[in-house]
Amino acid sequence: MNTDLVVSGDEVTDHHRRFFRGKSGKRLKTLVENAAREVDLNPGLLVTIMMAETRRPQSYLASEKVSSYHIGADDFFEARAAIQARVPAYSKVKWDKKQKPFEHLNDAKKDRRMVKTILFDSGPDAVLATAVYLKFREVRLREIAAELGGDFDSLPLATRMALTRMAMAAGTGGATGFLKQALKGGDIFVRKAIPVAAYQTQRNATVRTAQAMHLSDWVFGIRVPAAAKQSAAEAIGDSEFTESPAAEWPPGLPAAAKQPGPATVIDPFPAPYPLALNLGNASFNACADAASTDPDVAHLCGALVDLTGKPASPSYRGHNHNDMLYVGSLAKIYPMYAAYELMHRVEIEAKTLIKAGLPTNIPGWQNRIFAELKKAWGPRLDAAFPPPLPSGFPRLADIFQITPNGDVHLSERSPPLTDAELDAIGEFGAPKGKFRDWMRLMLRWSNNSAASKCILALGFPYINGVLGSGGFFDKTSRNGLWISGDYLGHDWLPGGRAGQPLTPRWAVLQKRPVTNFAGTACQVARLLTLIAQGKLIDGYSSIDMISIMQGAIGIGSYIQSAFTGAVPPRAFSSISSKIGYGNDRFSHDCAIVRVDRGDDPARALRFVTV
């Protein structure tokens, strides 16, 4: 608790553990420290602003583009010349200077205005952009203080933090009154235990300052002196200076132009996911090669990734790992991945539209989000897969539920189907529930009807667009992960004509040159490795995908059988898997496996095997 500012312990520590836990938390800490150092800001203040604006650490860790509005840098584009003149680190922020900004209304409580939103190249660029934007506000306060005959830097550090937060939220015009008060020796903090409300500038800044002081000390080891109460001065009411439009950038637009337009700030497809692998581990390679030379398995395809100890570059060894195979039901993990990728992108769009003023108290308000996405993304999907491939777009209303604050979830029955209910339906029963229930049944029992419902709801263009853009299918070599059937005969093109070519030796066994359900051991291993590392989409999506890959509990797992059928049986702690059975009498399996060794989780063996 911050007793000086009368901020409770719960408020002081709000969300900080979520930002700084695990390997991703360490990476975020480094990004914040580096950005704060670039602009000479307190890192605790910087990360507090980041938390206040997004509450989503993955926004700053992602390799994909990030919206300026999403991170609270509403006027970055409009003020770019002024920022460049005052903050040298502006030149290091990467963004496409030729992009056309998206214009929309902001979310101010009153006197809403148009803002121009741009996309920064990546999450780390968004961190630096936030630092640069915040520093610009601080510099402007310093300039205004000098014009008033005062010295901004003579103010206590906590007061400067609060004023900088006010300037970030309300513009320097909105913070000037409080700056005047502070320069006269007045106390700008609201030292009362009252709830923080949106647009309530003073108490908001008080709480944010307490959080910044805590994070500065707790995470970055920089102690901020206590925010002692200054002598009384004339108070300036909060109603005069709310988090509303910044006076420095009047919109100057006709009323007719101030209408929300399409706000798609996220691409439908991801950028390729990078994955560093160690191909030169001699002992690991020798062990894998010794196993693969056995005549009984030499003709098979496989891949192994050692994740033990969470290495930055896990050891990898493949065997016939680029052969294109008919993988059967193993390909049901492809729509699983596509669904989570889509959910992540719909959520970014939903939060952006809601922040831009989309009312959520009108029945069917979610349909506006779905309509904007279809309008913007539909042409992209059509261009990616032109005729004769039939067009298609995800049935977003059937797949997702959206809360009024923009959180997006996979639709499921209320309450969700239990494991016992899924087991009663099994492999051949009729699916019940909604999208997430179907997906669980598809993965736990390999139920073809459930798979069909998931695949047709997502659409072949979206699933394969995600696989290609994510780096799991190469359209030039026609190699990787591909799905153009739904397991019930509803092919993308009749007769499997949308399928991909099999490697010749497998085409002979299949007695056909192409397949609707294609995969390589290498790309399946890449997909599962990214999931196991928590790097596919984000950590939360990866964890959820691991949790629903329950084939070993339901339909079974050949990998699990290898453990239990060994002489003597081999112990394992968890297996997240998906099998496939080929009509060429070859079977397939892929799994993320963990084998605990004692009570120390750091000693656990963890690997991906295909």
Coordinates of C-alpha atoms in Angstrom, one line a residue:
M1 CA 0.0 0.0 0.0
N2 CA 1.1 3.6 -0.7
T3 CA 0.1 5.4 2.5
D4 CA 1.2 8.8 1.3
L5 CA -1.1 8.7 -1.7
V6 CA -3.8 6.6 0.0
V7 CA -3.6 3.8 -2.7
S8 CA -4.5 0.3 -1.6
G9 CA -2.1 -2.6 -2.0
D10 CA -4.4 -4.2 -4.6
E11 CA -4.3 -1.0 -6.7
V12 CA -0.6 -0.5 -6.3
T13 CA 0.2 -4.0 -7.6
D14 CA -2.6 -4.1 -10.2
H15 CA -1.4 -6.5 -13.0
H16 CA 2.3 -6.2 -12.4
R17 CA 2.8 -9.9 -11.9
R18 CA 1.1 -10.6 -15.2
F19 CA 3.5 -8.4 -17.0
F20 CA 6.7 -9.7 -15.4
R21 CA 6.3 -13.4 -14.9
G22 CA 8.4 -16.0 -16.7
K23 CA 10.7 -15.6 -19.7
S24 CA 8.3 -13.2 -21.5
G25 CA 8.3 -11.0 -18.4
K26 CA 12.1 -10.8 -18.4
R27 CA 12.0 -9.9 -22.1
L28 CA 9.4 -7.2 -21.4
K29 CA 11.6 -5.8 -18.6
T30 CA 14.5 -5.5 -20.9
L31 CA 12.4 -3.8 -23.6
V32 CA 11.1 -1.3 -21.0
E33 CA 14.6 -0.6 -19.6
N34 CA 16.1 0.0 -23.0
A35 CA 13.3 2.2 -24.2
A36 CA 13.3 4.2 -20.9
R37 CA 17.0 4.7 -21.2
E38 CA 16.7 5.9 -24.8
V39 CA 14.5 8.8 -23.8
D40 CA 15.6 9.3 -20.1
L41 CA 12.4 8.2 -18.4
N42 CA 11.8 6.3 -15.3
P43 CA 11.1 2.7 -16.4
G44 CA 8.5 2.3 -13.7
L45 CA 6.4 5.2 -15.1
L46 CA 6.8 3.9 -18.6
V47 CA 5.5 0.4 -17.8
T48 CA 2.7 1.8 -15.7
I49 CA 1.5 3.8 -18.7
M50 CA 1.8 0.7 -20.9
M51 CA -0.3 -1.4 -18.4
A52 CA -2.9 1.4 -18.1
E53 CA -3.4 1.6 -21.8
T54 CA -3.5 -2.1 -22.9
R55 CA -3.3 -4.5 -19.9
R56 CA -1.9 -6.9 -22.5
P57 CA 1.8 -7.6 -22.3
Q58 CA 1.8 -9.6 -25.5
S59 CA 1.0 -6.4 -27.4
Y60 CA 4.5 -5.3 -26.7
L61 CA 6.2 -8.7 -27.3
A62 CA 4.6 -9.5 -30.6
S63 CA 6.4 -9.4 -33.9
E64 CA 3.2 -8.2 -35.7
K65 CA 2.1 -4.6 -36.2
V66 CA 0.6 -2.7 -33.3
S67 CA -1.9 0.2 -33.4
S68 CA -0.9 3.6 -32.0
Y69 CA -4.5 4.0 -30.6
H70 CA -4.2 0.6 -28.9
I71 CA -1.2 1.8 -26.9
G72 CA -2.6 5.2 -26.1
A73 CA -0.4 7.2 -28.4
D74 CA -3.4 8.8 -30.0
D75 CA -1.7 11.9 -31.5
F76 CA 1.6 10.3 -32.4
F77 CA 1.0 10.8 -36.2
E78 CA -0.4 14.3 -35.9
A79 CA 2.4 15.4 -33.6
R80 CA 5.2 13.6 -35.4
A81 CA 7.0 16.7 -36.5
A82 CA 6.9 18.2 -33.0
I83 CA 7.9 14.9 -31.4
Q84 CA 10.8 14.5 -33.9
A85 CA 12.1 18.0 -33.0
R86 CA 12.1 17.3 -29.2
V87 CA 12.8 13.6 -28.8
P88 CA 15.8 12.2 -30.8
A89 CA 14.8 8.6 -30.2
Y90 CA 11.8 9.2 -32.5
S91 CA 14.0 8.3 -35.4
K92 CA 14.4 4.8 -33.9
V93 CA 10.7 4.0 -33.9
K94 CA 9.9 1.8 -36.9
W95 CA 6.7 2.4 -38.8
D96 CA 5.8 2.7 -42.4
K97 CA 5.9 6.5 -43.1
K98 CA 3.9 6.0 -46.3
Q99 CA 0.9 4.3 -44.7
K100 CA -2.5 6.0 -44.7
P101 CA -3.7 6.6 -41.2
F102 CA -7.1 5.4 -40.2
E103 CA -9.3 8.3 -39.0
H104 CA -11.9 7.7 -36.3
L105 CA -13.4 9.3 -33.2
N106 CA -11.6 8.9 -29.9
D107 CA -13.3 7.6 -26.7
A108 CA -13.4 10.8 -24.8
K109 CA -16.3 11.2 -22.4
K110 CA -17.3 14.5 -24.0
D111 CA -16.1 16.6 -26.9
R112 CA -14.9 13.6 -28.9
R113 CA -12.6 14.3 -31.7
M114 CA -11.0 12.6 -34.7
V115 CA -7.7 10.9 -34.3
K116 CA -5.4 9.4 -36.9
T117 CA -4.2 5.9 -36.0
I118 CA -1.1 4.3 -37.5
L119 CA 0.6 0.9 -37.2
F120 CA 4.0 0.5 -35.6
D121 CA 6.1 -2.4 -37.1
S122 CA 6.2 -4.6 -34.0
G123 CA 5.5 -4.8 -30.2
P124 CA 9.0 -3.6 -29.3
D125 CA 8.5 -0.6 -31.6
A126 CA 5.3 0.1 -29.7
V127 CA 7.3 0.1 -26.4
L128 CA 9.7 2.6 -27.8
A129 CA 6.9 4.7 -29.4
T130 CA 5.1 4.8 -26.0
A131 CA 8.4 6.0 -24.4
V132 CA 9.0 8.6 -27.1
Y133 CA 5.3 9.9 -26.9
L134 CA 5.5 10.0 -23.1
K135 CA 8.8 11.9 -23.1
F136 CA 7.4 14.4 -25.6
R137 CA 4.6 15.1 -23.1
E138 CA 7.2 15.6 -20.4
V139 CA 9.3 17.9 -22.6
R140 CA 6.2 20.0 -23.4
L141 CA 5.4 20.4 -19.7
R142 CA 9.0 21.5 -19.1
E143 CA 8.6 24.1 -21.9
I144 CA 5.3 25.3 -20.5
A145 CA 6.7 25.6 -17.0
A146 CA 9.5 27.7 -18.3
E147 CA 7.0 30.0 -20.1
L148 CA 5.2 30.4 -16.7
G149 CA 8.5 31.3 -15.0
G150 CA 8.8 28.0 -13.2
D151 CA 11.1 25.0 -13.2
F152 CA 9.5 21.6 -14.0
D153 CA 12.5 19.7 -12.8
S154 CA 12.4 21.4 -9.3
L155 CA 9.1 19.6 -8.6
P156 CA 9.2 16.3 -6.6
L157 CA 9.7 13.3 -8.8
A158 CA 6.3 11.8 -7.9
T159 CA 4.6 15.1 -8.9
R160 CA 6.4 15.1 -12.2
M161 CA 5.3 11.5 -12.8
A162 CA 1.7 12.4 -12.1
L163 CA 1.8 15.5 -14.4
T164 CA 3.4 13.4 -17.2
R165 CA 0.6 10.9 -16.9
M166 CA -2.0 13.6 -17.0
A167 CA -0.4 15.1 -20.1
M168 CA -0.4 11.6 -21.7
A169 CA -4.1 11.1 -21.0
A170 CA -5.5 14.6 -21.3
G171 CA -3.0 16.3 -23.5
T172 CA -0.6 19.0 -22.2
G173 CA -3.5 21.5 -22.5
G174 CA -5.5 19.4 -20.1
A175 CA -2.5 19.1 -17.7
T176 CA -1.5 22.8 -17.7
G177 CA -3.8 23.8 -14.9
F178 CA -2.4 21.1 -12.6
L179 CA 1.1 22.2 -13.6
K180 CA 0.4 25.7 -12.5
Q181 CA -1.0 24.5 -9.2
A182 CA 2.1 22.4 -8.6
L183 CA 4.5 25.2 -9.5
K184 CA 2.7 27.3 -6.8
G185 CA 3.4 24.6 -4.3
G186 CA -0.1 23.0 -4.4
D187 CA -0.9 19.4 -3.9
I188 CA -2.2 17.9 -7.2
F189 CA -2.8 14.4 -5.8
V190 CA -6.2 13.2 -4.6
R191 CA -5.3 11.5 -1.3
K192 CA -8.6 9.8 -0.7
A193 CA -9.5 6.1 -1.0
I194 CA -12.0 6.6 -3.8
P195 CA -12.4 4.3 -6.9
V196 CA -10.6 5.3 -10.1
A197 CA -13.1 6.2 -12.8
A198 CA -12.4 6.6 -16.5
Y199 CA -11.7 10.3 -17.3
Q200 CA -11.1 11.2 -13.7
T201 CA -7.8 12.8 -14.1
Q202 CA -6.5 13.6 -10.7
R203 CA -7.3 10.3 -8.8
N204 CA -6.3 8.4 -11.9
A205 CA -2.9 10.1 -11.9
T206 CA -2.5 9.6 -8.2
V207 CA -3.0 5.8 -8.5
R208 CA -0.8 5.6 -11.6
T209 CA 2.0 7.4 -9.7
A210 CA 1.7 4.9 -6.8
Q211 CA 2.0 2.1 -9.3
A212 CA 4.9 3.7 -11.0
M213 CA 6.7 4.2 -7.7
H214 CA 6.2 0.6 -6.8
L215 CA 7.3 -0.9 -10.1
S216 CA 10.3 1.5 -10.3
D217 CA 11.5 0.0 -6.9
W218 CA 10.2 -3.6 -7.2
V219 CA 11.1 -4.4 -10.8
F220 CA 13.8 -2.0 -11.8
G221 CA 15.5 -1.3 -8.4
I222 CA 15.1 2.5 -8.7
R223 CA 13.6 4.0 -5.5
V224 CA 11.3 7.1 -5.9
P225 CA 11.1 9.4 -2.9
A226 CA 7.8 9.4 -1.0
A227 CA 5.1 11.7 -2.3
A228 CA 4.9 13.9 0.7
K229 CA 2.0 16.4 0.8
Q230 CA 2.9 19.9 -0.2
S231 CA 1.5 23.1 1.2
A232 CA -2.1 23.9 0.3
A233 CA -2.9 26.0 -2.7
E234 CA -6.0 26.8 -4.6
A235 CA -7.5 23.5 -5.9
I236 CA -8.5 23.1 -9.5
G237 CA -11.6 21.0 -9.8
D238 CA -11.3 17.8 -11.8
S239 CA -14.3 18.7 -13.9
E240 CA -12.2 21.4 -15.5
F241 CA -9.5 19.1 -16.7
T242 CA -10.8 15.7 -17.7
E243 CA -9.2 13.1 -20.0
S244 CA -10.7 14.7 -23.0
P245 CA -9.3 16.1 -26.2
A246 CA -5.9 17.6 -26.2
A247 CA -6.1 21.3 -26.8
E248 CA -2.9 21.3 -28.8
W249 CA -4.4 19.4 -31.7
P250 CA -7.9 20.8 -32.5
P251 CA -9.5 18.5 -35.0
G252 CA -10.5 21.2 -37.5
L253 CA -12.8 18.8 -39.2
P254 CA -16.4 19.3 -40.4
A255 CA -19.1 17.5 -38.3
A256 CA -19.9 15.3 -41.2
A257 CA -16.4 13.8 -41.1
K258 CA -16.6 12.9 -37.4
Q259 CA -18.2 9.5 -37.9
P260 CA -16.6 6.2 -37.1
G261 CA -15.5 4.3 -40.2
P262 CA -13.9 0.9 -40.8
A263 CA -11.4 0.4 -38.0
T264 CA -9.5 -2.7 -39.1
V265 CA -6.1 -2.2 -37.5
I266 CA -5.0 -5.8 -37.7
D267 CA -4.3 -8.0 -40.6
P268 CA -6.3 -11.2 -41.0
F269 CA -3.1 -13.3 -41.2
P270 CA 0.0 -13.4 -39.0
A271 CA 3.6 -12.7 -40.1
P272 CA 5.8 -15.8 -40.3
Y273 CA 6.6 -17.1 -36.9
P274 CA 10.4 -17.2 -36.3
L275 CA 11.8 -20.4 -34.6
A276 CA 15.5 -20.8 -33.9
L277 CA 16.5 -24.4 -33.8
N278 CA 19.9 -26.0 -33.0
L279 CA 20.7 -28.4 -35.8
G280 CA 24.3 -29.0 -34.7
N281 CA 23.9 -30.9 -31.4
A282 CA 26.2 -33.8 -32.3
S283 CA 25.2 -36.1 -29.4
F284 CA 21.5 -35.5 -29.9
N285 CA 21.8 -36.0 -33.7
A286 CA 23.8 -39.2 -33.2
C287 CA 21.1 -40.6 -30.9
A288 CA 18.3 -39.8 -33.2
D289 CA 20.1 -41.1 -36.3
A290 CA 20.9 -44.4 -34.5
A291 CA 17.2 -44.9 -33.9
S292 CA 16.2 -44.0 -37.4
T293 CA 18.6 -46.4 -39.2
D294 CA 16.7 -49.4 -37.9
P295 CA 15.2 -51.1 -41.1
D296 CA 11.8 -51.2 -39.5
V297 CA 11.6 -47.5 -39.2
A298 CA 14.0 -46.2 -41.8
H299 CA 11.3 -45.5 -44.4
L300 CA 9.1 -43.5 -41.9
C301 CA 9.1 -39.7 -41.4
G302 CA 9.7 -38.1 -38.0
A303 CA 11.0 -35.1 -36.1
L304 CA 12.2 -34.6 -32.6
V305 CA 12.7 -31.3 -30.7
D306 CA 14.3 -31.2 -27.2
L307 CA 12.7 -28.5 -25.0
T308 CA 14.3 -29.6 -21.8
G309 CA 15.6 -26.6 -19.8
K310 CA 13.7 -24.2 -22.0
P311 CA 16.6 -23.5 -24.4
A312 CA 16.5 -20.4 -26.7
S313 CA 17.4 -22.7 -29.6
P314 CA 16.1 -26.2 -29.0
S315 CA 18.0 -29.1 -30.6
Y316 CA 16.1 -30.5 -33.6
R317 CA 16.6 -33.6 -35.7
G318 CA 14.3 -34.7 -38.6
H319 CA 14.1 -37.9 -40.6
N320 CA 12.5 -37.7 -44.1
H321 CA 10.9 -34.7 -42.4
N322 CA 10.0 -32.8 -45.6
D323 CA 8.0 -35.6 -47.2
M324 CA 4.5 -34.6 -48.0
L325 CA 2.1 -37.2 -46.5
Y326 CA -1.5 -37.8 -46.1
V327 CA -1.8 -37.3 -42.3
G328 CA -5.5 -38.1 -41.8
S329 CA -7.0 -36.7 -38.6
L330 CA -3.7 -35.3 -37.4
A331 CA -4.5 -32.3 -39.6
K332 CA -7.3 -31.5 -37.1
I333 CA -4.8 -29.4 -35.2
Y334 CA -4.7 -27.0 -38.2
P335 CA -8.2 -25.6 -37.6
M336 CA -7.5 -25.5 -33.9
Y337 CA -4.5 -23.2 -34.5
A338 CA -6.5 -21.1 -37.0
A339 CA -9.3 -20.6 -34.5
Y340 CA -7.0 -19.2 -31.9
E341 CA -5.2 -17.0 -34.4
L342 CA -8.5 -15.6 -35.6
M343 CA -9.7 -15.0 -32.0
H344 CA -6.6 -13.0 -31.2
R345 CA -7.2 -10.8 -34.2
V346 CA -10.9 -10.3 -33.7
E347 CA -10.1 -9.2 -30.1
I348 CA -7.7 -6.6 -31.2
E349 CA -10.3 -5.2 -33.6
A350 CA -13.1 -5.4 -31.1
K351 CA -11.1 -3.5 -28.5
T352 CA -10.1 -0.9 -31.0
L353 CA -13.7 -0.3 -32.2
I354 CA -15.0 -0.1 -28.6
K355 CA -12.3 2.3 -27.7
A356 CA -13.2 4.4 -30.7
G357 CA -16.7 4.7 -29.4
L358 CA -18.7 1.7 -30.6
P359 CA -21.7 1.5 -28.3
T360 CA -22.1 -1.9 -26.6
N361 CA -25.5 -1.3 -25.1
I362 CA -27.4 -1.8 -28.3
P363 CA -28.6 -5.3 -29.2
G364 CA -26.5 -6.9 -31.8
W365 CA -23.6 -4.5 -31.4
Q366 CA -21.1 -7.3 -32.0
N367 CA -22.4 -7.6 -35.6
R368 CA -20.8 -4.2 -36.4
I369 CA -17.4 -5.6 -35.5
F370 CA -18.0 -8.7 -37.7
A371 CA -19.2 -6.6 -40.6
E372 CA -16.1 -4.3 -40.4
L373 CA -13.8 -7.3 -40.5
K374 CA -15.6 -9.0 -43.4
K375 CA -15.6 -5.7 -45.3
A376 CA -11.8 -5.3 -44.8
W377 CA -10.6 -8.9 -44.8
G378 CA -12.9 -10.4 -47.5
P379 CA -11.0 -9.1 -50.4
R380 CA -7.7 -10.3 -48.8
L381 CA -9.0 -13.8 -48.6
D382 CA -10.4 -13.8 -52.1
A383 CA -7.1 -12.5 -53.5
A384 CA -5.1 -15.1 -51.6
F385 CA -7.2 -17.9 -53.1
P386 CA -8.6 -16.8 -56.4
P387 CA -11.0 -19.0 -58.6
P388 CA -11.5 -21.8 -59.2
L389 CA -11.2 -22.1 -55.4
P390 CA -14.5 -21.1 -53.9
S391 CA -14.4 -18.0 -51.7
G392 CA -15.4 -18.1 -48.1
F393 CA -15.2 -16.1 -44.9
P394 CA -15.3 -17.3 -41.3
R395 CA -18.7 -17.3 -39.7
L396 CA -17.6 -15.0 -36.9
A397 CA -20.9 -14.9 -35.1
D398 CA -20.9 -18.7 -34.8
I399 CA -17.4 -18.9 -33.6
F400 CA -17.0 -16.1 -31.0
Q401 CA -18.6 -14.4 -28.1
I402 CA -17.5 -10.8 -27.4
T403 CA -17.9 -9.0 -24.0
P404 CA -18.7 -5.3 -23.7
N405 CA -15.0 -4.6 -22.8
G406 CA -13.8 -6.3 -26.0
D407 CA -12.7 -9.7 -24.7
V408 CA -13.3 -12.4 -27.3
H409 CA -13.9 -16.0 -26.4
L410 CA -14.7 -19.1 -28.4
S411 CA -18.4 -19.8 -28.2
E412 CA -19.4 -22.7 -26.0
R413 CA -22.4 -24.0 -24.3
S414 CA -23.3 -22.6 -20.9
P415 CA -22.2 -24.5 -19.0
P416 CA -19.6 -26.0 -21.3
L417 CA -19.8 -29.7 -22.1
T418 CA -18.1 -31.8 -19.5
D419 CA -15.4 -34.3 -20.3
A420 CA -17.9 -37.0 -19.4
E421 CA -20.4 -35.6 -21.9
L422 CA -17.7 -35.5 -24.6
D423 CA -16.8 -39.1 -23.8
A424 CA -20.4 -40.1 -24.1
I425 CA -20.5 -38.7 -27.6
G426 CA -17.2 -40.2 -28.5
E427 CA -15.8 -40.7 -32.0
F428 CA -19.0 -41.3 -33.8
G429 CA -21.8 -39.5 -31.9
A430 CA -23.5 -36.3 -33.0
P431 CA -21.8 -33.2 -31.7
K432 CA -23.5 -30.9 -29.1
G433 CA -22.9 -27.4 -27.9
K434 CA -21.1 -24.7 -29.8
F435 CA -17.7 -24.1 -31.4
R436 CA -15.3 -24.7 -28.5
D437 CA -17.3 -27.8 -27.5
W438 CA -17.0 -29.1 -31.1
M439 CA -13.3 -28.3 -31.1
R440 CA -12.7 -30.2 -27.8
L441 CA -14.6 -33.2 -29.2
M442 CA -12.6 -33.0 -32.5
L443 CA -9.3 -33.2 -30.6
R444 CA -10.3 -35.5 -27.7
W445 CA -12.2 -38.1 -29.8
S446 CA -11.2 -37.2 -33.4
N447 CA -14.9 -36.8 -34.1
N448 CA -15.3 -36.1 -37.8
S449 CA -18.7 -34.4 -37.5
A450 CA -17.3 -32.0 -34.9
A451 CA -14.2 -31.4 -37.2
S452 CA -16.5 -30.6 -40.1
K453 CA -18.4 -28.1 -38.0
C454 CA -15.2 -26.3 -37.0
I455 CA -13.6 -26.4 -40.4
L456 CA -16.6 -25.1 -42.3
A457 CA -17.2 -22.4 -39.7
L458 CA -13.6 -21.1 -40.2
G459 CA -13.6 -21.7 -43.9
F460 CA -10.8 -23.2 -46.1
P461 CA -9.5 -19.7 -47.2
Y462 CA -8.9 -18.5 -43.7
I463 CA -7.4 -21.8 -42.3
N464 CA -4.9 -22.1 -45.2
G465 CA -4.2 -18.4 -45.3
V466 CA -3.1 -18.6 -41.7
L467 CA -1.0 -21.7 -42.3
G468 CA 0.7 -20.0 -45.2
S469 CA 1.3 -16.6 -43.7
G470 CA 2.5 -18.1 -40.4
G471 CA 5.2 -20.0 -42.3
F472 CA 3.8 -23.5 -42.1
F473 CA 3.1 -23.9 -45.8
D474 CA 5.2 -22.8 -48.8
K475 CA 3.0 -22.1 -51.8
T476 CA 6.1 -22.1 -54.1
S477 CA 7.2 -25.6 -53.2
R478 CA 3.7 -26.7 -52.2
N479 CA 5.2 -28.2 -49.0
G480 CA 3.9 -28.0 -45.4
L481 CA 0.6 -28.0 -43.7
W482 CA -2.6 -27.9 -45.8
I483 CA -6.3 -28.8 -45.4
S484 CA -9.0 -28.7 -48.1
G485 CA -11.5 -31.2 -46.9
D486 CA -13.8 -31.4 -43.8
Y487 CA -13.7 -35.2 -43.1
L488 CA -17.3 -35.6 -44.3
G489 CA -16.8 -35.2 -48.0
H490 CA -17.3 -31.5 -48.3
D491 CA -14.1 -30.7 -50.2
W492 CA -13.0 -27.2 -51.1
L493 CA -13.1 -28.5 -54.7
P494 CA -14.8 -31.8 -55.6
G495 CA -12.6 -34.8 -56.0
G496 CA -9.8 -33.5 -54.0
R497 CA -8.8 -31.1 -56.7
A498 CA -7.8 -28.4 -54.2
G499 CA -5.3 -30.9 -52.5
Q500 CA -1.5 -30.7 -52.5
P501 CA 0.9 -33.1 -54.2
L502 CA 2.2 -36.0 -52.2
T503 CA 5.9 -37.0 -52.2
P504 CA 6.1 -39.6 -55.0
R505 CA 6.7 -42.7 -52.8
W506 CA 3.7 -41.8 -50.7
A507 CA 1.6 -41.1 -53.8
V508 CA 2.3 -44.7 -54.9
L509 CA 1.0 -46.0 -51.5
Q510 CA -2.0 -43.7 -51.6
K511 CA -2.7 -44.5 -55.3
R512 CA -3.4 -40.8 -55.9
P513 CA -1.1 -37.8 -56.6
V514 CA -2.7 -35.3 -54.2
T515 CA -4.4 -35.1 -50.8
N516 CA -6.7 -32.8 -49.0
F517 CA -5.0 -33.5 -45.6
A518 CA -1.3 -32.9 -46.1
G519 CA 1.6 -32.3 -43.7
T520 CA 5.3 -32.8 -43.1
A521 CA 7.0 -33.9 -39.9
C522 CA 9.1 -30.8 -40.0
Q523 CA 6.2 -28.3 -40.1
V524 CA 4.1 -30.2 -37.6
A525 CA 7.1 -30.2 -35.2
R526 CA 7.5 -26.4 -35.8
L527 CA 3.8 -25.8 -35.0
L528 CA 3.9 -27.8 -31.8
T529 CA 7.3 -26.4 -30.7
L530 CA 5.9 -22.8 -30.9
I531 CA 2.9 -23.9 -28.9
A532 CA 5.1 -25.6 -26.3
Q533 CA 7.2 -22.5 -26.0
G534 CA 4.2 -20.3 -25.6
K535 CA 5.1 -18.4 -28.7
L536 CA 2.3 -19.3 -31.1
I537 CA 0.0 -16.2 -31.0
D538 CA 0.6 -15.6 -27.3
G539 CA 1.2 -17.5 -24.1
Y540 CA -2.4 -17.7 -23.1
S541 CA -3.5 -19.1 -26.5
S542 CA -0.6 -21.6 -26.4
I543 CA -1.5 -22.9 -23.0
D544 CA -5.2 -23.3 -23.9
M545 CA -4.3 -25.2 -27.1
I546 CA -2.1 -27.6 -25.0
S547 CA -5.0 -28.1 -22.6
I548 CA -7.5 -29.2 -25.2
M549 CA -5.2 -31.5 -27.2
Q550 CA -6.5 -34.4 -25.1
G551 CA -6.3 -37.2 -27.7
A552 CA -4.3 -39.4 -25.3
I553 CA -7.2 -39.4 -22.9
G554 CA -9.9 -40.0 -25.5
I555 CA -9.2 -41.6 -28.9
G556 CA -5.7 -42.6 -27.9
S557 CA -2.1 -41.8 -28.7
Y558 CA 0.5 -44.1 -30.4
I559 CA 3.2 -42.1 -28.5
Q560 CA 1.6 -42.8 -25.2
S561 CA 1.3 -46.5 -26.2
A562 CA 5.0 -46.5 -26.9
F563 CA 5.7 -45.4 -23.3
T564 CA 3.3 -47.8 -21.6
G565 CA 4.1 -50.7 -23.9
A566 CA 7.9 -50.5 -23.4
V567 CA 9.6 -53.2 -21.4
P568 CA 9.8 -52.1 -18.7
P569 CA 7.1 -49.3 -19.2
R570 CA 8.4 -45.8 -19.4
A571 CA 7.0 -43.1 -17.1
F572 CA 5.6 -39.9 -18.4
S573 CA 3.8 -36.9 -16.8
S574 CA 1.7 -35.4 -19.5
I575 CA 1.1 -35.9 -23.3
S576 CA -0.8 -33.4 -25.4
S577 CA -1.3 -35.3 -28.7
K578 CA -3.3 -35.8 -31.9
I579 CA -3.2 -39.0 -34.0
G580 CA -4.1 -39.6 -37.6
Y581 CA -4.8 -42.8 -39.5
G582 CA -3.9 -43.1 -43.1
N583 CA -5.9 -45.1 -45.6
D584 CA -2.5 -46.4 -46.8
R585 CA -2.4 -48.3 -43.5
F586 CA 0.2 -45.9 -42.1
S587 CA -0.6 -44.1 -38.8
H588 CA 0.6 -40.7 -37.5
D589 CA 0.9 -39.0 -34.2
C590 CA 2.3 -35.8 -32.8
A591 CA 2.7 -34.8 -29.2
I592 CA 4.2 -32.4 -26.6
V593 CA 5.5 -34.7 -23.9
R594 CA 6.7 -33.9 -20.3
V595 CA 8.5 -36.4 -18.0
D596 CA 9.0 -35.1 -14.5
R597 CA 12.1 -36.0 -12.6
G598 CA 11.5 -35.4 -8.9
D599 CA 9.8 -32.3 -7.5
D600 CA 12.0 -29.8 -9.3
P601 CA 10.2 -28.6 -12.5
A602 CA 13.6 -27.4 -13.9
R603 CA 14.7 -31.1 -14.1
A604 CA 11.7 -32.2 -16.2
L605 CA 12.3 -33.6 -19.6
R606 CA 10.1 -31.9 -22.2
F607 CA 10.1 -32.6 -26.0
V608 CA 8.0 -32.5 -29.1
T609 CA 7.9 -35.7 -31.2
V610 CA 6.2 -36.3 -34.6

